[in-house]
Short mmCIF file of C-alpha atoms and ligand atoms in Angstrom, two decimals:
data_model
loop_
_atom_site.label_atom_id
_atom_site.label_comp_id
_atom_site.label_asym_id
_atom_site.label_seq_id
_atom_site.Cartn_x
_atom_site.Cartn_y
_atom_site.Cartn_z
CA MET A 5 15.23 -7.08 23.73
CA SER A 6 14.57 -9.51 20.87
CA ASN A 7 15.04 -8.52 17.25
CA PRO A 8 12.00 -7.27 15.34
CA SER A 9 10.40 -10.09 13.36
CA LEU A 10 9.48 -10.09 9.70
CA LEU A 11 7.46 -12.71 7.85
CA ILE A 12 8.23 -12.74 4.12
CA LEU A 13 5.57 -14.12 1.80
CA PRO A 14 6.94 -13.83 -1.76
CA GLY A 15 3.87 -15.40 -3.37
CA ASP A 16 3.79 -16.00 -7.12
CA GLY A 17 5.36 -14.83 -10.38
CA ILE A 18 7.56 -11.77 -10.02
CA GLY A 19 6.60 -11.66 -6.33
CA GLN A 20 9.35 -14.21 -5.77
CA GLU A 21 11.85 -12.30 -7.91
CA VAL A 22 11.34 -8.89 -6.31
CA MET A 23 11.29 -10.33 -2.80
CA ALA A 24 14.69 -11.96 -3.37
CA GLU A 25 15.97 -8.42 -4.00
CA VAL A 26 14.33 -7.10 -0.82
CA ARG A 27 16.17 -9.79 1.14
CA ARG A 28 19.45 -8.38 -0.19
CA VAL A 29 18.41 -4.93 1.06
CA ILE A 30 17.44 -6.36 4.47
CA ASP A 31 20.84 -8.08 4.63
CA TRP A 32 22.52 -4.76 3.81
CA PHE A 33 20.80 -3.05 6.75
CA GLY A 34 21.88 -5.96 8.97
CA ALA A 35 25.52 -5.81 7.86
CA LYS A 36 26.01 -2.06 7.46
CA ARG A 37 23.48 -0.49 9.86
CA ASP A 38 23.44 -3.20 12.51
CA MET A 39 19.69 -3.65 12.15
CA GLN A 40 18.97 -7.28 12.82
CA PHE A 41 15.60 -8.75 11.91
CA ASP A 42 14.35 -12.25 12.63
CA VAL A 43 13.25 -13.11 9.11
CA SER A 44 11.09 -16.13 8.30
CA GLU A 45 9.60 -17.04 4.95
CA ASP A 46 6.45 -18.90 3.98
CA LEU A 47 4.00 -19.51 1.14
CA VAL A 48 0.95 -17.57 0.01
CA GLY A 49 -1.28 -17.58 -3.07
CA GLY A 50 -0.73 -20.12 -5.83
CA ALA A 51 2.53 -21.28 -4.24
CA ALA A 52 0.62 -22.20 -1.04
CA TYR A 53 -2.16 -23.83 -3.08
CA ASP A 54 0.38 -26.02 -4.88
CA LYS A 55 1.75 -27.33 -1.57
CA HIS A 56 -1.26 -27.29 0.75
CA GLY A 57 -4.35 -27.09 -1.48
CA VAL A 58 -5.26 -23.72 0.10
CA PRO A 59 -3.93 -20.21 -0.70
CA LEU A 60 -2.93 -19.62 2.93
CA HIS A 61 -2.20 -22.37 5.43
CA ASP A 62 -3.52 -21.89 9.01
CA ASP A 63 0.05 -22.10 10.35
CA THR A 64 1.09 -19.23 8.06
CA MET A 65 -1.91 -17.19 9.21
CA ALA A 66 -0.92 -17.82 12.85
CA LYS A 67 2.67 -16.74 12.12
CA ALA A 68 1.40 -13.55 10.44
CA GLN A 69 -0.51 -12.68 13.62
CA GLU A 70 2.63 -13.03 15.74
CA VAL A 71 5.28 -11.15 13.77
CA ASP A 72 5.97 -7.42 13.85
CA ALA A 73 5.40 -7.06 10.11
CA VAL A 74 4.47 -9.11 7.07
CA LEU A 75 6.09 -8.36 3.72
CA LEU A 76 4.16 -9.76 0.77
CA GLY A 77 5.20 -9.98 -2.90
CA ALA A 78 2.27 -10.70 -5.20
CA VAL A 79 -0.20 -13.51 -5.78
CA GLY A 80 -1.95 -15.05 -8.76
CA GLY A 81 -1.23 -16.16 -12.28
CA PRO A 82 -2.82 -17.93 -15.26
CA ALA A 83 -2.20 -21.39 -13.76
CA TYR A 84 -4.72 -20.57 -11.03
CA ASP A 85 -7.34 -18.69 -13.03
CA ASP A 86 -9.75 -21.64 -13.21
CA LEU A 87 -9.61 -22.59 -9.54
CA ASP A 88 -12.74 -22.40 -7.45
CA PHE A 89 -13.29 -18.90 -6.01
CA SER A 90 -12.75 -20.21 -2.45
CA VAL A 91 -9.14 -21.28 -3.13
CA LYS A 92 -8.06 -18.62 -5.62
CA PRO A 93 -4.65 -17.07 -4.73
CA GLU A 94 -6.26 -13.69 -3.94
CA ARG A 95 -8.25 -15.34 -1.12
CA GLY A 96 -4.97 -15.81 0.75
CA LEU A 97 -4.31 -12.08 0.60
CA LEU A 98 -7.87 -11.20 1.64
CA ARG A 99 -7.69 -13.61 4.57
CA LEU A 100 -4.52 -11.94 5.83
CA ARG A 101 -6.09 -8.48 5.59
CA LYS A 102 -9.32 -9.59 7.25
CA GLU A 103 -7.95 -11.69 10.11
CA MET A 104 -5.22 -9.17 10.95
CA ASP A 105 -7.98 -6.50 10.84
CA LEU A 106 -5.85 -4.15 8.74
CA PHE A 107 -8.18 -1.17 8.62
CA ALA A 108 -5.85 1.59 7.40
CA ASN A 109 -4.46 1.23 3.91
CA LEU A 110 -1.61 3.63 3.16
CA ARG A 111 -0.99 4.39 -0.48
CA PRO A 112 1.79 6.90 -1.10
CA ALA A 113 1.91 8.67 -4.43
CA GLN A 114 5.41 9.99 -4.78
CA CYS A 115 6.92 11.23 -7.97
CA PHE A 116 10.67 10.91 -8.23
CA ASP A 117 11.99 13.90 -10.18
CA ALA A 118 13.86 11.66 -12.62
CA LEU A 119 10.59 9.97 -13.60
CA SER A 120 8.36 13.01 -13.89
CA ASP A 121 8.20 12.56 -17.68
CA PHE A 122 6.36 9.28 -17.10
CA SER A 123 3.29 10.93 -15.65
CA SER A 124 0.25 11.59 -17.80
CA LEU A 125 0.22 15.09 -16.31
CA LYS A 126 2.55 17.97 -17.12
CA LYS A 127 5.96 17.62 -15.52
CA GLU A 128 5.62 20.78 -13.40
CA LEU A 129 2.39 19.50 -11.85
CA VAL A 130 3.95 16.27 -10.58
CA ALA A 131 7.69 16.87 -10.07
CA GLY A 132 8.34 16.48 -6.34
CA LEU A 133 4.81 15.22 -5.66
CA ASP A 134 4.55 13.38 -2.34
CA ILE A 135 1.08 12.57 -1.03
CA MET A 136 -0.27 9.82 1.17
CA ILE A 137 -3.77 8.43 0.87
CA VAL A 138 -5.15 6.70 3.96
CA ARG A 139 -8.05 4.52 2.87
CA GLU A 140 -10.40 2.82 5.34
CA LEU A 141 -10.11 -0.83 4.33
CA THR A 142 -12.42 -3.05 6.35
CA SER A 143 -15.87 -1.45 6.21
CA GLY A 144 -18.11 0.71 4.02
CA VAL A 145 -20.03 -0.26 0.93
CA TYR A 146 -17.89 -3.32 0.10
CA PHE A 147 -19.00 -5.00 3.33
CA GLY A 148 -22.30 -3.32 4.40
CA GLU A 149 -25.56 -5.28 4.73
CA PRO A 150 -28.08 -5.67 3.19
CA ARG A 151 -26.44 -6.57 -0.09
CA GLY A 152 -27.29 -8.77 -3.04
CA ILE A 153 -29.47 -8.98 -6.13
CA HIS A 154 -33.17 -9.76 -5.71
CA MET A 155 -36.46 -9.46 -7.61
CA GLU A 156 -38.79 -6.53 -7.07
CA ASP A 157 -41.89 -6.04 -9.27
CA ASN A 158 -40.52 -8.54 -11.78
CA MET A 159 -37.26 -6.65 -12.03
CA ARG A 160 -33.77 -7.45 -10.69
CA VAL A 161 -32.52 -4.98 -8.10
CA GLY A 162 -28.89 -4.78 -7.00
CA ILE A 163 -28.17 -3.54 -3.49
CA ASN A 164 -25.05 -2.54 -1.59
CA THR A 165 -25.08 -0.59 1.62
CA GLN A 166 -22.68 2.14 2.70
CA ARG A 167 -22.44 1.68 6.46
CA TYR A 168 -19.91 3.13 8.87
CA THR A 169 -19.89 3.16 12.67
CA GLU A 170 -18.27 6.12 14.38
CA ALA A 171 -15.66 3.74 15.87
CA GLU A 172 -14.64 2.63 12.37
CA ILE A 173 -14.33 6.20 11.11
CA GLU A 174 -12.47 7.24 14.25
CA ARG A 175 -9.76 4.57 14.24
CA GLY A 176 -8.93 5.30 10.60
CA ALA A 177 -8.97 9.03 11.32
CA ARG A 178 -6.47 8.56 14.14
CA ALA A 179 -4.18 6.64 11.79
CA ALA A 180 -4.50 9.48 9.26
CA PHE A 181 -3.80 12.23 11.84
CA GLU A 182 -0.79 10.25 13.16
CA MET A 183 0.45 10.03 9.58
CA ALA A 184 -0.01 13.77 9.08
CA MET A 185 1.96 14.41 12.30
CA LYS A 186 4.91 12.49 10.78
CA ARG A 187 4.68 14.50 7.56
CA ASP A 188 3.66 18.09 6.71
CA LYS A 189 0.79 18.21 9.27
CA LYS A 190 -1.92 18.71 6.65
CA LEU A 191 -4.92 16.39 6.39
CA CYS A 192 -7.75 16.55 3.87
CA SER A 193 -10.76 14.34 4.63
CA MET A 194 -12.89 13.35 1.61
CA GLU A 195 -16.52 12.16 1.62
CA LYS A 196 -19.85 13.12 0.07
CA ALA A 197 -21.48 14.86 3.03
CA ASN A 198 -23.62 16.84 0.56
CA VAL A 199 -25.58 13.74 -0.49
CA MET A 200 -24.78 10.91 1.96
CA GLU A 201 -25.63 10.61 5.67
CA SER A 202 -22.58 8.41 6.17
CA GLY A 203 -20.59 11.33 4.77
CA ILE A 204 -22.10 13.72 7.34
CA LEU A 205 -21.13 11.32 10.13
CA TRP A 206 -17.66 10.93 8.57
CA ARG A 207 -17.13 14.70 8.59
CA ASP A 208 -18.40 15.04 12.19
CA VAL A 209 -16.20 12.25 13.56
CA VAL A 210 -13.06 13.43 11.76
CA THR A 211 -13.70 16.94 13.13
CA GLU A 212 -14.06 15.51 16.66
CA VAL A 213 -10.80 13.54 16.40
CA HIS A 214 -9.07 16.72 15.19
CA ALA A 215 -9.38 18.10 18.75
CA ASP A 216 -6.63 15.62 19.74
CA TYR A 217 -4.35 16.79 16.92
CA PRO A 218 -4.50 20.61 17.02
CA GLU A 219 -1.18 20.93 15.20
CA VAL A 220 -2.63 19.33 12.08
CA GLU A 221 -4.37 21.62 9.60
CA LEU A 222 -7.63 19.81 8.72
CA SER A 223 -9.74 20.47 5.62
CA HIS A 224 -12.78 18.68 4.19
CA MET A 225 -13.53 18.11 0.53
CA TYR A 226 -16.26 16.33 -1.40
CA ALA A 227 -14.71 13.24 -2.96
CA ASP A 228 -15.70 14.17 -6.53
CA ASN A 229 -13.96 17.51 -6.14
CA GLY A 230 -11.04 15.58 -4.62
CA ALA A 231 -10.74 13.55 -7.82
CA MET A 232 -10.68 16.76 -9.87
CA GLN A 233 -8.13 18.41 -7.61
CA LEU A 234 -5.87 15.34 -7.76
CA VAL A 235 -5.47 15.75 -11.49
CA ARG A 236 -5.60 19.56 -11.49
CA ALA A 237 -3.14 20.44 -8.71
CA PRO A 238 -2.07 17.31 -6.80
CA LYS A 239 0.70 19.02 -4.88
CA GLN A 240 -1.87 20.87 -2.72
CA PHE A 241 -2.31 17.63 -0.70
CA ASP A 242 -0.23 16.05 2.02
CA VAL A 243 -2.38 13.32 3.66
CA ILE A 244 -5.86 12.40 2.39
CA TYR A 245 -8.25 10.33 4.55
CA THR A 246 -11.20 8.71 2.83
CA ASP A 247 -13.50 5.69 2.92
CA ASN A 248 -13.11 2.28 1.33
CA LEU A 249 -14.91 2.97 -1.98
CA PHE A 250 -13.65 6.51 -2.62
CA GLY A 251 -10.19 5.44 -1.43
CA ASP A 252 -10.11 2.57 -3.90
CA ILE A 253 -10.65 4.95 -6.79
CA LEU A 254 -8.73 7.99 -5.56
CA SER A 255 -5.62 5.98 -4.62
CA ASP A 256 -5.39 4.37 -8.07
CA CYS A 257 -5.89 7.76 -9.67
CA ALA A 258 -3.17 9.35 -7.51
CA ALA A 259 -0.82 6.41 -8.07
CA MET A 260 -0.93 6.83 -11.82
CA LEU A 261 0.23 10.43 -11.48
CA THR A 262 3.61 8.95 -10.69
CA GLY A 263 4.21 6.69 -13.70
CA SER A 264 4.92 2.95 -13.44
CA LEU A 265 3.24 0.21 -11.42
CA GLY A 266 6.71 -1.07 -10.66
CA MET A 267 7.30 1.94 -8.39
CA LEU A 268 4.29 1.82 -6.06
CA PRO A 269 4.49 0.50 -2.50
CA SER A 270 1.66 0.18 0.05
CA ALA A 271 1.06 -0.60 3.68
CA SER A 272 -1.97 -1.86 5.56
CA LEU A 273 -2.02 -1.20 9.28
CA GLY A 274 -4.22 -2.48 12.10
CA ALA A 275 -4.49 -1.92 15.85
CA PRO A 276 -1.37 -1.66 18.02
CA MET A 277 -0.03 -4.95 19.39
CA GLU A 278 1.25 -5.44 22.95
CA ASN A 279 4.66 -4.05 21.99
CA GLY A 280 3.04 -0.88 20.64
CA ARG A 281 3.74 -1.68 17.00
CA PRO A 282 0.70 -1.78 14.72
CA LYS A 283 -0.30 -5.03 13.05
CA ALA A 284 1.10 -4.46 9.59
CA MET A 285 1.44 -5.85 6.11
CA TYR A 286 3.55 -4.20 3.41
CA GLU A 287 3.24 -5.03 -0.29
CA PRO A 288 3.82 -3.55 -3.72
CA VAL A 289 0.67 -2.42 -5.53
CA HIS A 290 1.51 -4.48 -8.63
CA GLY A 291 0.51 -8.09 -9.27
CA SER A 292 2.50 -11.17 -10.24
CA ALA A 293 3.13 -9.93 -13.83
CA PRO A 294 3.09 -13.33 -15.57
CA ASP A 295 4.05 -11.66 -18.86
CA ILE A 296 7.56 -10.87 -17.60
CA MET A 297 8.12 -13.47 -14.87
CA GLY A 298 11.35 -15.44 -14.87
CA GLN A 299 13.04 -13.02 -17.29
CA GLY A 300 14.86 -10.73 -14.87
CA LYS A 301 12.76 -7.80 -16.12
CA ALA A 302 10.74 -7.00 -12.98
CA ASN A 303 11.35 -3.67 -11.30
CA PRO A 304 12.08 -4.42 -7.62
CA ILE A 305 11.62 -0.79 -6.47
CA ALA A 306 7.92 -1.06 -5.43
CA CYS A 307 8.78 -3.96 -3.16
CA ILE A 308 11.94 -2.30 -1.81
CA LEU A 309 9.94 0.89 -1.11
CA SER A 310 7.41 -1.29 0.75
CA PHE A 311 10.27 -2.39 3.01
CA ALA A 312 11.19 1.30 3.47
CA MET A 313 7.59 1.85 4.66
CA ALA A 314 8.05 -1.03 7.14
CA LEU A 315 11.20 0.65 8.46
CA ARG A 316 9.27 3.87 8.98
CA TYR A 317 5.86 2.70 10.22
CA SER A 318 6.62 -0.58 12.03
CA PHE A 319 10.17 -0.15 13.25
CA ASP A 320 10.43 3.61 13.87
CA GLU A 321 13.53 3.79 11.70
CA GLY A 322 12.41 6.85 9.73
CA ALA A 323 15.96 8.08 9.09
CA ASP A 324 16.96 4.78 7.50
CA ALA A 325 13.72 4.65 5.51
CA THR A 326 14.69 8.05 4.14
CA ARG A 327 18.23 6.76 3.47
CA LEU A 328 16.79 3.92 1.38
CA GLU A 329 14.39 6.21 -0.51
CA ALA A 330 17.22 8.65 -1.18
CA ALA A 331 19.37 5.81 -2.55
CA ILE A 332 16.56 4.89 -4.96
CA GLU A 333 16.16 8.54 -5.96
CA LYS A 334 19.91 8.77 -6.63
CA VAL A 335 19.93 5.63 -8.79
CA LEU A 336 17.02 6.94 -10.85
CA ALA A 337 18.66 10.34 -11.19
CA ASP A 338 21.78 8.53 -12.49
CA GLY A 339 19.63 7.07 -15.26
CA VAL A 340 19.51 3.45 -14.09
CA ARG A 341 16.27 1.95 -15.44
CA THR A 342 14.47 -1.38 -15.57
CA GLY A 343 12.51 -1.93 -18.79
CA ASP A 344 9.21 -0.55 -17.43
CA LEU A 345 10.91 2.82 -16.84
CA LEU A 346 12.29 3.21 -20.34
CA SER A 347 10.47 5.33 -22.86
CA ASP A 348 13.29 5.24 -25.39
CA GLU A 349 13.61 1.85 -27.08
CA ASN A 350 17.29 2.44 -27.80
CA SER A 351 18.21 2.76 -24.14
CA THR A 352 19.44 -0.25 -22.20
CA ALA A 353 17.57 -1.66 -19.27
CA VAL A 354 19.20 -3.17 -16.22
CA SER A 355 17.90 -6.47 -14.85
CA THR A 356 15.97 -6.91 -11.60
CA SER A 357 19.16 -7.70 -9.70
CA GLY A 358 21.07 -5.01 -11.60
CA MET A 359 18.68 -2.40 -10.18
CA THR A 360 19.31 -3.72 -6.66
CA ASP A 361 23.10 -3.73 -7.27
CA ALA A 362 22.84 0.00 -8.05
CA ILE A 363 20.65 0.69 -5.00
CA LEU A 364 23.07 -1.16 -2.69
CA GLU A 365 25.96 0.82 -4.16
CA ALA A 366 24.09 4.06 -3.47
CA LEU A 367 23.37 2.85 0.07
CA ASP A 368 27.09 2.16 0.57
CA ALA A 369 27.84 5.67 -0.64
CA SER A 370 25.35 7.08 1.88
CA LEU A 371 27.39 5.86 4.88
P1 NAD B 420 0.14 -6.87 -12.87
O1 NAD B 420 0.31 -5.77 -11.89
O2 NAD B 420 0.70 -8.17 -12.49
O3 NAD B 420 0.77 -6.43 -14.28
C1 NAD B 420 0.27 -5.36 -15.07
C2 NAD B 420 1.36 -4.87 -16.06
O4 NAD B 420 2.37 -4.17 -15.35
C3 NAD B 420 2.07 -6.04 -16.74
O5 NAD B 420 2.37 -5.68 -18.07
C4 NAD B 420 3.35 -6.22 -15.96
O6 NAD B 420 4.42 -6.75 -16.72
C5 NAD B 420 3.63 -4.79 -15.50
N1 NAD B 420 4.30 -4.80 -14.18
C6 NAD B 420 3.71 -5.03 -12.98
N2 NAD B 420 4.61 -4.98 -12.00
C7 NAD B 420 5.80 -4.74 -12.59
C8 NAD B 420 7.13 -4.60 -12.09
N3 NAD B 420 7.41 -4.70 -10.78
N4 NAD B 420 8.12 -4.35 -12.98
C9 NAD B 420 7.86 -4.23 -14.29
N5 NAD B 420 6.62 -4.35 -14.84
C10 NAD B 420 5.61 -4.60 -13.97
O7 NAD B 420 -1.44 -7.01 -13.13
P2 NAD B 420 -2.22 -8.10 -14.02
O8 NAD B 420 -1.41 -8.46 -15.22
O9 NAD B 420 -3.55 -7.53 -14.19
O10 NAD B 420 -2.36 -9.37 -13.08
C11 NAD B 420 -1.47 -10.49 -13.12
C12 NAD B 420 -1.81 -11.41 -11.94
O11 NAD B 420 -1.54 -10.72 -10.72
C13 NAD B 420 -3.29 -11.81 -11.89
O12 NAD B 420 -3.35 -13.14 -11.47
C14 NAD B 420 -3.88 -10.89 -10.85
O13 NAD B 420 -5.00 -11.44 -10.21
C15 NAD B 420 -2.72 -10.76 -9.89
N6 NAD B 420 -2.72 -9.51 -9.07
C16 NAD B 420 -2.26 -9.63 -7.82
C17 NAD B 420 -2.15 -8.50 -7.02
C18 NAD B 420 -1.58 -8.66 -5.64
O14 NAD B 420 -0.99 -9.69 -5.35
N7 NAD B 420 -1.70 -7.68 -4.79
C19 NAD B 420 -2.48 -7.25 -7.52
C20 NAD B 420 -2.92 -7.15 -8.85
C21 NAD B 420 -3.03 -8.30 -9.63
#
């Protein structure tokens, strides 16, 4: 059987710096765990624009469709701010998501004990927090028609349409139930069935899909209550499944419970390919951080945790994903910090590569 294939798209700014660290981690798994990946690398975002005049070349798009997983750094930066909308770096990212039809966006919110002081909530509410939000990514109010701004009775009217087919709700629900099966078997579905017809359909379809996953404990919650519960008692949740709009807001809210942007990974999954693996793209939540680029200050953990998600969700290597997460937890518990994780100005930060050195050492110790 051929090795699993990975396409690395470092992108711009610190995307390139953190991805260089991920390559060291991939090499470690090759050397020490005999996990060989066929790794190729290409351009996206501003870097692709500089070379090709577009933020994603067609050849790169074709490669992304063929590989087992795409790992993306970050795109954008001040040099590209004035470009026409059609060639802005972010368009490269959106094209990947759209053409790969990545409909399930996984946003974990995990609070490492050593960082629980960083949360805006009380330590005891977030210590040990580990929730996963599955957000429907390709439909809903961001895409529904009709949309636009038009004149009515001499007044401008803005319109967006919340529209979901049962097939769209169902495929995301299956991804969410599958996720729950790999975790604590608890799924909370969030919508606004009290005031929205699309919410009633959402609740019905999720309930129907539940019949195929009887081991999972399913609950339903109105999304506004969900927002309150996330900041009141977040540890009550395991997996949350919600639509594109509510998911956008709830996942950012949940992410901030955990502290720094430099710690947050994500995955976007699509339909299974011929080999059974889902189409998949993994990326840190943060952007290209132009304010710290080129200074060795970027925290590589979000990107390394994104690779851990690839191990778990694309390559069925859950035990090694856990090994990598545990190594990161150990390093943080030992007090190793990049600048974004320091609250005390007198403490010393390690560099981007210094953080990876410590993680690789902890991985060695795990063998
Ligand atoms: P950002 O996420 O790049 O940075 C926000 C703040 O967090 C900055 O102060 C930055 O230094 C810090 N930060 C982010 N990641 C960090 C890390 N790994 N380690 C340490 N500190 C980190 O968001 P922004 O400043 O609003 O945007 C900068 C550029 O990135 C813009 O061009 C924006 O469009 C783009 N962007 C891209 C993505 C993406 O590629 N997915 C996401 C968000 C923003």
